mmCIF file of N, CA and C in Angstrom:
data_model
loop_
_atom_site.group_PDB
_atom_site.id
_atom_site.type_symbol
_atom_site.label_atom_id
_atom_site.label_comp_id
_atom_site.label_asym_id
_atom_site.label_seq_id
_atom_site.Cartn_x
_atom_site.Cartn_y
_atom_site.Cartn_z
ATOM 1 N N VAL A 1 7.031 2.313 41.079
ATOM 2 C CA VAL A 1 6.687 1.073 40.389
ATOM 3 C C VAL A 1 7.907 0.584 39.621
ATOM 4 N N GLN A 2 8.254 -0.680 39.819
ATOM 5 C CA GLN A 2 9.329 -1.298 39.036
ATOM 6 C C GLN A 2 8.689 -2.197 37.983
ATOM 7 N N LEU A 3 9.176 -2.080 36.751
ATOM 8 C CA LEU A 3 8.601 -2.822 35.634
ATOM 9 C C LEU A 3 9.674 -3.699 35.000
ATOM 10 N N GLN A 4 9.297 -4.926 34.697
ATOM 11 C CA GLN A 4 10.225 -5.888 34.100
ATOM 12 C C GLN A 4 9.561 -6.491 32.869
ATOM 13 N N ALA A 5 10.075 -6.127 31.696
ATOM 14 C CA ALA A 5 9.537 -6.660 30.442
ATOM 15 C C ALA A 5 10.253 -7.951 30.069
ATOM 16 N N SER A 6 9.500 -8.859 29.460
ATOM 17 C CA SER A 6 10.072 -10.130 29.022
ATOM 18 C C SER A 6 9.265 -10.659 27.839
ATOM 19 N N GLY A 7 9.773 -11.735 27.241
ATOM 20 C CA GLY A 7 9.041 -12.387 26.171
ATOM 21 C C GLY A 7 9.567 -12.125 24.784
ATOM 22 N N GLY A 8 10.555 -11.258 24.668
ATOM 23 C CA GLY A 8 11.132 -10.982 23.369
ATOM 24 C C GLY A 8 11.958 -12.158 22.876
ATOM 25 N N GLY A 9 12.366 -12.074 21.631
ATOM 26 C CA GLY A 9 13.178 -13.131 21.054
ATOM 27 C C GLY A 9 13.198 -13.037 19.552
ATOM 28 N N LEU A 10 13.666 -14.112 18.932
ATOM 29 C CA LEU A 10 13.750 -14.190 17.481
ATOM 30 C C LEU A 10 12.552 -14.965 16.950
ATOM 31 N N VAL A 11 11.871 -14.388 15.971
ATOM 32 C CA VAL A 11 10.703 -15.033 15.372
ATOM 33 C C VAL A 11 10.726 -14.790 13.867
ATOM 34 N N GLN A 12 10.173 -15.732 13.134
ATOM 35 C CA GLN A 12 10.105 -15.565 11.682
ATOM 36 C C GLN A 12 8.937 -14.659 11.308
ATOM 37 N N ALA A 13 9.062 -14.017 10.178
ATOM 38 C CA ALA A 13 7.981 -13.172 9.674
ATOM 39 C C ALA A 13 6.699 -13.992 9.581
ATOM 40 N N GLY A 14 5.604 -13.375 10.004
ATOM 41 C CA GLY A 14 4.323 -14.053 10.039
ATOM 42 C C GLY A 14 4.025 -14.723 11.366
ATOM 43 N N GLY A 15 5.020 -14.815 12.219
ATOM 44 C CA GLY A 15 4.838 -15.454 13.514
ATOM 45 C C GLY A 15 4.256 -14.528 14.553
ATOM 46 N N SER A 16 4.161 -15.057 15.780
ATOM 47 C CA SER A 16 3.565 -14.321 16.900
ATOM 48 C C SER A 16 4.466 -14.378 18.124
ATOM 49 N N LEU A 17 4.324 -13.379 18.948
ATOM 50 C CA LEU A 17 4.977 -13.343 20.255
ATOM 51 C C LEU A 17 4.039 -12.683 21.242
ATOM 52 N N ARG A 18 4.159 -13.063 22.491
ATOM 53 C CA ARG A 18 3.451 -12.347 23.551
ATOM 54 C C ARG A 18 4.471 -11.802 24.531
ATOM 55 N N LEU A 19 4.491 -10.508 24.666
ATOM 56 C CA LEU A 19 5.350 -9.855 25.629
ATOM 57 C C LEU A 19 4.613 -9.694 26.949
ATOM 58 N N SER A 20 5.382 -9.758 28.020
ATOM 59 C CA SER A 20 4.832 -9.560 29.357
ATOM 60 C C SER A 20 5.599 -8.448 30.053
ATOM 61 N N CYS A 21 4.926 -7.794 30.950
ATOM 62 C CA CYS A 21 5.557 -6.757 31.758
ATOM 63 C C CYS A 21 5.029 -6.915 33.177
ATOM 64 N N ALA A 22 5.903 -7.351 34.059
ATOM 65 C CA ALA A 22 5.527 -7.577 35.450
ATOM 66 C C ALA A 22 5.874 -6.354 36.281
ATOM 67 N N ALA A 23 4.937 -5.936 37.112
ATOM 68 C CA ALA A 23 5.122 -4.759 37.951
ATOM 69 C C ALA A 23 5.269 -5.152 39.404
ATOM 70 N N SER A 24 6.018 -4.341 40.126
ATOM 71 C CA SER A 24 6.169 -4.551 41.556
ATOM 72 C C SER A 24 6.406 -3.206 42.227
ATOM 73 N N GLY A 25 6.220 -3.180 43.520
ATOM 74 C CA GLY A 25 6.606 -2.005 44.292
ATOM 75 C C GLY A 25 5.518 -1.003 44.571
ATOM 76 N N SER A 26 4.409 -1.069 43.877
ATOM 77 C CA SER A 26 3.336 -0.123 44.138
ATOM 78 C C SER A 26 2.020 -0.727 43.667
ATOM 79 N N THR A 27 0.978 0.037 43.709
ATOM 80 C CA THR A 27 -0.334 -0.466 43.336
ATOM 81 C C THR A 27 -0.466 -0.476 41.817
ATOM 82 N N PHE A 28 -0.232 -1.633 41.243
ATOM 83 C CA PHE A 28 -0.260 -1.779 39.790
ATOM 84 C C PHE A 28 -1.601 -1.356 39.223
ATOM 85 N N SER A 29 -2.668 -1.742 39.913
ATOM 86 C CA SER A 29 -3.997 -1.478 39.371
ATOM 87 C C SER A 29 -4.334 0.006 39.339
ATOM 88 N N GLY A 30 -3.518 0.828 39.963
ATOM 89 C CA GLY A 30 -3.762 2.258 39.931
ATOM 90 C C GLY A 30 -3.207 2.958 38.715
ATOM 91 N N TYR A 31 -2.494 2.221 37.871
ATOM 92 C CA TYR A 31 -1.819 2.813 36.719
ATOM 93 C C TYR A 31 -2.400 2.311 35.402
ATOM 94 N N ASP A 32 -2.452 3.230 34.463
ATOM 95 C CA ASP A 32 -2.678 2.848 33.080
ATOM 96 C C ASP A 32 -1.321 2.423 32.511
ATOM 97 N N MET A 33 -1.337 1.408 31.649
ATOM 98 C CA MET A 33 -0.088 0.819 31.184
ATOM 99 C C MET A 33 0.035 0.899 29.666
ATOM 100 N N GLY A 34 1.217 1.269 29.210
ATOM 101 C CA GLY A 34 1.437 1.395 27.778
ATOM 102 C C GLY A 34 2.605 0.563 27.292
ATOM 103 N N TRP A 35 2.614 0.344 25.995
ATOM 104 C CA TRP A 35 3.749 -0.294 25.320
ATOM 105 C C TRP A 35 4.279 0.650 24.243
ATOM 106 N N PHE A 36 5.588 0.719 24.181
ATOM 107 C CA PHE A 36 6.296 1.478 23.152
ATOM 108 C C PHE A 36 7.335 0.565 22.522
ATOM 109 N N ARG A 37 7.910 1.012 21.433
ATOM 110 C CA ARG A 37 9.046 0.300 20.864
ATOM 111 C C ARG A 37 10.012 1.298 20.240
ATOM 112 N N GLN A 38 11.254 0.853 20.126
ATOM 113 C CA GLN A 38 12.273 1.676 19.498
ATOM 114 C C GLN A 38 13.123 0.811 18.587
ATOM 115 N N ALA A 39 13.033 1.080 17.306
ATOM 116 C CA ALA A 39 13.835 0.370 16.315
ATOM 117 C C ALA A 39 15.187 1.052 16.189
ATOM 118 N N PRO A 40 16.187 0.333 15.701
ATOM 119 C CA PRO A 40 17.524 0.923 15.550
ATOM 120 C C PRO A 40 17.482 2.185 14.702
ATOM 121 N N GLY A 41 18.057 3.260 15.246
ATOM 122 C CA GLY A 41 18.137 4.508 14.512
ATOM 123 C C GLY A 41 16.850 5.299 14.452
ATOM 124 N N LYS A 42 15.827 4.857 15.185
ATOM 125 C CA LYS A 42 14.542 5.552 15.143
ATOM 126 C C LYS A 42 14.142 6.015 16.526
ATOM 127 N N GLU A 43 13.161 6.911 16.561
ATOM 128 C CA GLU A 43 12.641 7.382 17.833
ATOM 129 C C GLU A 43 11.712 6.341 18.440
ATOM 130 N N ARG A 44 11.519 6.462 19.736
ATOM 131 C CA ARG A 44 10.599 5.563 20.416
ATOM 132 C C ARG A 44 9.179 5.834 19.928
ATOM 133 N N GLU A 45 8.445 4.753 19.699
ATOM 134 C CA GLU A 45 7.125 4.821 19.070
ATOM 135 C C GLU A 45 6.070 4.252 20.000
ATOM 136 N N PHE A 46 4.978 4.982 20.146
ATOM 137 C CA PHE A 46 3.849 4.505 20.947
ATOM 138 C C PHE A 46 3.122 3.384 20.204
ATOM 139 N N LEU A 47 2.720 2.342 20.953
ATOM 140 C CA LEU A 47 1.996 1.215 20.361
ATOM 141 C C LEU A 47 0.566 1.115 20.882
ATOM 142 N N ALA A 48 0.436 1.061 22.208
ATOM 143 C CA ALA A 48 -0.882 0.809 22.784
ATOM 144 C C ALA A 48 -0.876 1.182 24.256
ATOM 145 N N VAL A 49 -2.076 1.428 24.781
ATOM 146 C CA VAL A 49 -2.232 1.699 26.212
ATOM 147 C C VAL A 49 -3.536 1.079 26.679
ATOM 148 N N ILE A 50 -3.554 0.666 27.947
ATOM 149 C CA ILE A 50 -4.739 0.049 28.533
ATOM 150 C C ILE A 50 -5.024 0.725 29.869
ATOM 151 N N SER A 51 -6.299 0.947 30.143
ATOM 152 C CA SER A 51 -6.680 1.613 31.388
ATOM 153 C C SER A 51 -6.411 0.713 32.585
ATOM 154 N N TRP A 52 -6.427 1.314 33.778
ATOM 155 C CA TRP A 52 -6.108 0.566 34.989
ATOM 156 C C TRP A 52 -7.063 -0.604 35.199
ATOM 157 N N SER A 53 -8.305 -0.456 34.764
ATOM 158 C CA SER A 53 -9.290 -1.521 34.947
ATOM 159 C C SER A 53 -9.256 -2.548 33.820
ATOM 160 N N GLY A 54 -8.609 -2.189 32.734
ATOM 161 C CA GLY A 54 -8.608 -3.055 31.560
ATOM 162 C C GLY A 54 -9.782 -2.851 30.644
ATOM 163 N N SER A 55 -10.659 -1.921 30.997
ATOM 164 C CA SER A 55 -11.897 -1.757 30.232
ATOM 165 C C SER A 55 -11.715 -0.901 28.976
ATOM 166 N N ARG A 56 -10.638 -0.130 28.936
ATOM 167 C CA ARG A 56 -10.408 0.734 27.781
ATOM 168 C C ARG A 56 -9.014 0.514 27.229
ATOM 169 N N THR A 57 -8.928 0.490 25.914
ATOM 170 C CA THR A 57 -7.643 0.381 25.240
ATOM 171 C C THR A 57 -7.580 1.387 24.103
ATOM 172 N N TYR A 58 -6.370 1.734 23.763
ATOM 173 C CA TYR A 58 -6.146 2.688 22.674
ATOM 174 C C TYR A 58 -4.877 2.258 21.962
ATOM 175 N N TYR A 59 -4.955 2.220 20.622
ATOM 176 C CA TYR A 59 -3.839 1.740 19.826
ATOM 177 C C TYR A 59 -3.370 2.799 18.837
ATOM 178 N N SER A 60 -2.090 2.747 18.556
ATOM 179 C CA SER A 60 -1.573 3.480 17.410
ATOM 180 C C SER A 60 -2.251 2.930 16.159
ATOM 181 N N ASP A 61 -2.582 3.795 15.226
ATOM 182 C CA ASP A 61 -3.283 3.353 14.016
ATOM 183 C C ASP A 61 -2.523 2.242 13.292
ATOM 184 N N SER A 62 -1.212 2.316 13.315
ATOM 185 C CA SER A 62 -0.416 1.338 12.568
ATOM 186 C C SER A 62 -0.412 -0.036 13.230
ATOM 187 N N MET A 63 -0.849 -0.109 14.492
ATOM 188 C CA MET A 63 -0.820 -1.378 15.220
ATOM 189 C C MET A 63 -2.180 -2.069 15.293
ATOM 190 N N LYS A 64 -3.210 -1.335 14.962
ATOM 191 C CA LYS A 64 -4.552 -1.911 15.080
ATOM 192 C C LYS A 64 -4.688 -3.166 14.239
ATOM 193 N N GLY A 65 -5.267 -4.177 14.862
ATOM 194 C CA GLY A 65 -5.531 -5.413 14.143
ATOM 195 C C GLY A 65 -4.448 -6.455 14.282
ATOM 196 N N ARG A 66 -3.223 -6.053 14.574
ATOM 197 C CA ARG A 66 -2.140 -7.025 14.726
ATOM 198 C C ARG A 66 -1.704 -7.193 16.173
ATOM 199 N N PHE A 67 -1.745 -6.117 16.942
ATOM 200 C CA PHE A 67 -1.302 -6.144 18.328
ATOM 201 C C PHE A 67 -2.497 -5.985 19.261
ATOM 202 N N THR A 68 -2.447 -6.694 20.387
ATOM 203 C CA THR A 68 -3.503 -6.606 21.393
ATOM 204 C C THR A 68 -2.885 -6.437 22.769
ATOM 205 N N ILE A 69 -3.316 -5.403 23.466
ATOM 206 C CA ILE A 69 -2.842 -5.173 24.827
ATOM 207 C C ILE A 69 -3.881 -5.693 25.810
ATOM 208 N N SER A 70 -3.403 -6.268 26.904
ATOM 209 C CA SER A 70 -4.295 -6.762 27.942
ATOM 210 C C SER A 70 -3.552 -6.705 29.271
ATOM 211 N N ARG A 71 -4.273 -6.946 30.346
ATOM 212 C CA ARG A 71 -3.631 -6.929 31.663
ATOM 213 C C ARG A 71 -4.344 -7.870 32.603
ATOM 214 N N ASN A 72 -3.596 -8.297 33.611
ATOM 215 C CA ASN A 72 -4.122 -9.132 34.688
ATOM 216 C C ASN A 72 -3.677 -8.480 35.981
ATOM 217 N N ASN A 73 -4.581 -7.755 36.616
ATOM 218 C CA ASN A 73 -4.207 -7.017 37.830
ATOM 219 C C ASN A 73 -3.879 -7.949 38.989
ATOM 220 N N ALA A 74 -4.474 -9.118 39.006
ATOM 221 C CA ALA A 74 -4.156 -10.081 40.064
ATOM 222 C C ALA A 74 -2.700 -10.536 39.975
ATOM 223 N N LYS A 75 -2.148 -10.524 38.765
ATOM 224 C CA LYS A 75 -0.751 -10.913 38.562
ATOM 225 C C LYS A 75 0.151 -9.706 38.365
ATOM 226 N N SER A 76 -0.421 -8.507 38.436
ATOM 227 C CA SER A 76 0.362 -7.274 38.239
ATOM 228 C C SER A 76 1.151 -7.330 36.938
ATOM 229 N N THR A 77 0.498 -7.754 35.895
ATOM 230 C CA THR A 77 1.175 -7.955 34.615
ATOM 231 C C THR A 77 0.341 -7.393 33.473
ATOM 232 N N VAL A 78 1.026 -6.767 32.545
ATOM 233 C CA VAL A 78 0.399 -6.308 31.310
ATOM 234 C C VAL A 78 1.053 -7.072 30.155
ATOM 235 N N TYR A 79 0.263 -7.334 29.117
ATOM 236 C CA TYR A 79 0.722 -8.143 28.004
ATOM 237 C C TYR A 79 0.575 -7.383 26.689
ATOM 238 N N LEU A 80 1.388 -7.786 25.737
ATOM 239 C CA LEU A 80 1.221 -7.321 24.361
ATOM 240 C C LEU A 80 1.307 -8.542 23.453
ATOM 241 N N GLN A 81 0.173 -8.928 22.904
ATOM 242 C CA GLN A 81 0.126 -10.026 21.951
ATOM 243 C C GLN A 81 0.383 -9.467 20.564
ATOM 244 N N MET A 82 1.398 -10.003 19.894
ATOM 245 C CA MET A 82 1.781 -9.498 18.580
ATOM 246 C C MET A 82 1.650 -10.616 17.561
ATOM 247 N N ASN A 83 0.845 -10.380 16.557
ATOM 248 C CA ASN A 83 0.601 -11.370 15.509
ATOM 249 C C ASN A 83 1.045 -10.846 14.152
ATOM 250 N N SER A 84 1.196 -11.755 13.210
ATOM 251 C CA SER A 84 1.579 -11.396 11.838
ATOM 252 C C SER A 84 2.794 -10.482 11.834
ATOM 253 N N LEU A 85 3.801 -10.878 12.557
ATOM 254 C CA LEU A 85 4.980 -10.025 12.706
ATOM 255 C C LEU A 85 5.730 -9.867 11.389
ATOM 256 N N LYS A 86 6.307 -8.685 11.249
ATOM 257 C CA LYS A 86 7.052 -8.328 10.046
ATOM 258 C C LYS A 86 8.477 -7.935 10.438
ATOM 259 N N PRO A 87 9.406 -8.014 9.517
ATOM 260 C CA PRO A 87 10.775 -7.568 9.849
ATOM 261 C C PRO A 87 10.816 -6.132 10.379
ATOM 262 N N ASP A 88 9.905 -5.276 9.920
ATOM 263 C CA ASP A 88 9.860 -3.891 10.405
ATOM 264 C C ASP A 88 9.450 -3.789 11.868
ATOM 265 N N ASP A 89 8.952 -4.875 12.427
ATOM 266 C CA ASP A 89 8.597 -4.871 13.850
ATOM 267 C C ASP A 89 9.805 -5.107 14.740
ATOM 268 N N THR A 90 10.958 -5.360 14.151
ATOM 269 C CA THR A 90 12.178 -5.551 14.934
ATOM 270 C C THR A 90 12.502 -4.283 15.710
ATOM 271 N N ALA A 91 12.604 -4.433 17.033
ATOM 272 C CA ALA A 91 12.807 -3.274 17.909
ATOM 273 C C ALA A 91 12.976 -3.755 19.339
ATOM 274 N N VAL A 92 13.357 -2.824 20.188
ATOM 275 C CA VAL A 92 13.271 -3.061 21.627
ATOM 276 C C VAL A 92 11.911 -2.557 22.085
ATOM 277 N N TYR A 93 11.197 -3.403 22.785
ATOM 278 C CA TYR A 93 9.843 -3.090 23.241
ATOM 279 C C TYR A 93 9.875 -2.750 24.728
ATOM 280 N N TYR A 94 9.204 -1.643 25.062
ATOM 281 C CA TYR A 94 9.184 -1.143 26.427
ATOM 282 C C TYR A 94 7.757 -1.063 26.957
ATOM 283 N N CYS A 95 7.609 -1.393 28.229
ATOM 284 C CA CYS A 95 6.349 -1.115 28.908
ATOM 285 C C CYS A 95 6.551 0.092 29.815
ATOM 286 N N ALA A 96 5.462 0.766 30.112
ATOM 287 C CA ALA A 96 5.547 1.970 30.915
ATOM 288 C C ALA A 96 4.231 2.192 31.649
ATOM 289 N N ALA A 97 4.301 2.938 32.743
ATOM 290 C CA ALA A 97 3.134 3.198 33.578
ATOM 291 C C ALA A 97 2.843 4.686 33.642
ATOM 292 N N ALA A 98 1.566 5.019 33.579
ATOM 293 C CA ALA A 98 1.155 6.420 33.603
ATOM 294 C C ALA A 98 -0.177 6.559 34.330
ATOM 295 N N ARG A 99 -0.501 7.796 34.635
ATOM 296 C CA ARG A 99 -1.835 8.123 35.169
ATOM 297 C C ARG A 99 -2.634 8.718 34.012
ATOM 298 N N GLY A 100 -3.388 7.890 33.352
ATOM 299 C CA GLY A 100 -4.157 8.344 32.203
ATOM 300 C C GLY A 100 -3.784 7.571 30.955
ATOM 301 N N LEU A 101 -4.648 7.610 29.962
ATOM 302 C CA LEU A 101 -4.416 6.908 28.693
ATOM 303 C C LEU A 101 -3.557 7.782 27.801
ATOM 304 N N MET A 102 -2.258 7.682 28.011
ATOM 305 C CA MET A 102 -1.293 8.567 27.381
ATOM 306 C C MET A 102 -0.629 7.916 26.183
ATOM 307 N N SER A 103 -0.150 8.759 25.260
ATOM 308 C CA SER A 103 0.542 8.230 24.090
ATOM 309 C C SER A 103 1.920 8.850 23.878
ATOM 310 N N ARG A 104 2.327 9.763 24.729
ATOM 311 C CA ARG A 104 3.630 10.414 24.596
ATOM 312 C C ARG A 104 4.576 9.931 25.681
ATOM 313 N N GLU A 105 5.830 9.771 25.313
ATOM 314 C CA GLU A 105 6.830 9.266 26.262
ATOM 315 C C GLU A 105 6.858 10.065 27.561
ATOM 316 N N TYR A 106 6.846 11.393 27.436
ATOM 317 C CA TYR A 106 7.032 12.233 28.612
ATOM 318 C C TYR A 106 5.851 12.149 29.577
ATOM 319 N N GLN A 107 4.763 11.560 29.142
ATOM 320 C CA GLN A 107 3.583 11.426 29.988
ATOM 321 C C GLN A 107 3.637 10.191 30.889
ATOM 322 N N TYR A 108 4.647 9.360 30.695
ATOM 323 C CA TYR A 108 4.776 8.135 31.473
ATOM 324 C C TYR A 108 5.769 8.332 32.612
ATOM 325 N N ASP A 109 5.417 7.789 33.752
ATOM 326 C CA ASP A 109 6.202 7.988 34.967
ATOM 327 C C ASP A 109 7.255 6.911 35.183
ATOM 328 N N TYR A 110 6.971 5.700 34.792
ATOM 329 C CA TYR A 110 7.864 4.577 35.046
ATOM 330 C C TYR A 110 8.030 3.758 33.774
ATOM 331 N N TRP A 111 9.256 3.216 33.614
ATOM 332 C CA TRP A 111 9.592 2.445 32.414
ATOM 333 C C TRP A 111 10.263 1.138 32.774
ATOM 334 N N GLY A 112 9.970 0.104 31.985
ATOM 335 C CA GLY A 112 10.717 -1.125 32.082
ATOM 336 C C GLY A 112 12.006 -1.021 31.284
ATOM 337 N N GLN A 113 12.813 -2.054 31.364
ATOM 338 C CA GLN A 113 14.141 -2.017 30.757
ATOM 339 C C GLN A 113 14.126 -2.362 29.274
ATOM 340 N N GLY A 114 13.026 -2.894 28.778
ATOM 341 C CA GLY A 114 12.943 -3.236 27.369
ATOM 342 C C GLY A 114 13.270 -4.691 27.106
ATOM 343 N N THR A 115 12.634 -5.228 26.075
ATOM 344 C CA THR A 115 12.907 -6.588 25.632
ATOM 345 C C THR A 115 13.014 -6.564 24.110
ATOM 346 N N LEU A 116 14.029 -7.236 23.589
ATOM 347 C CA LEU A 116 14.331 -7.172 22.160
ATOM 348 C C LEU A 116 13.506 -8.190 21.380
ATOM 349 N N VAL A 117 12.865 -7.709 20.337
ATOM 350 C CA VAL A 117 12.144 -8.564 19.398
ATOM 351 C C VAL A 117 12.832 -8.449 18.044
ATOM 352 N N THR A 118 13.201 -9.591 17.496
ATOM 353 C CA THR A 118 13.834 -9.624 16.187
ATOM 354 C C THR A 118 12.988 -10.496 15.269
ATOM 355 N N VAL A 119 12.565 -9.923 14.156
ATOM 356 C CA VAL A 119 11.732 -10.655 13.204
ATOM 357 C C VAL A 119 12.554 -10.888 11.932
ATOM 358 N N SER A 120 12.765 -12.151 11.630
ATOM 359 C CA SER A 120 13.560 -12.486 10.447
ATOM 360 C C SER A 120 12.658 -12.698 9.233
ATOM 361 N N SER A 121 13.202 -12.381 8.071
ATOM 362 C CA SER A 121 12.412 -12.517 6.832
ATOM 363 C C SER A 121 12.556 -13.902 6.222
#
């Protein structure tokens, strides 16, 4: 599976962004999809994961209420809607594919290249 993340950019604090991750090369609907992020000088952090059908989601406690993960299997795309953004949300955001609702990096089989989100104060 090849993954291409997009939608990052510069946004003011309190604003919103929607990230997209387009998949190709294999059966997208067979994979559970996750989002991670990595801020400068920090380890990669799990954000959210969605089941292959879209019926189940799981979020990091710190992301609940502000971020929403969704997917469109017809478009082979997973999304991350981010609201009420804060400067601490500045990071490179990655999408990844796994078999199962996983929250650890090593549990994911495929990764996108990342998209940079910068939140200004």
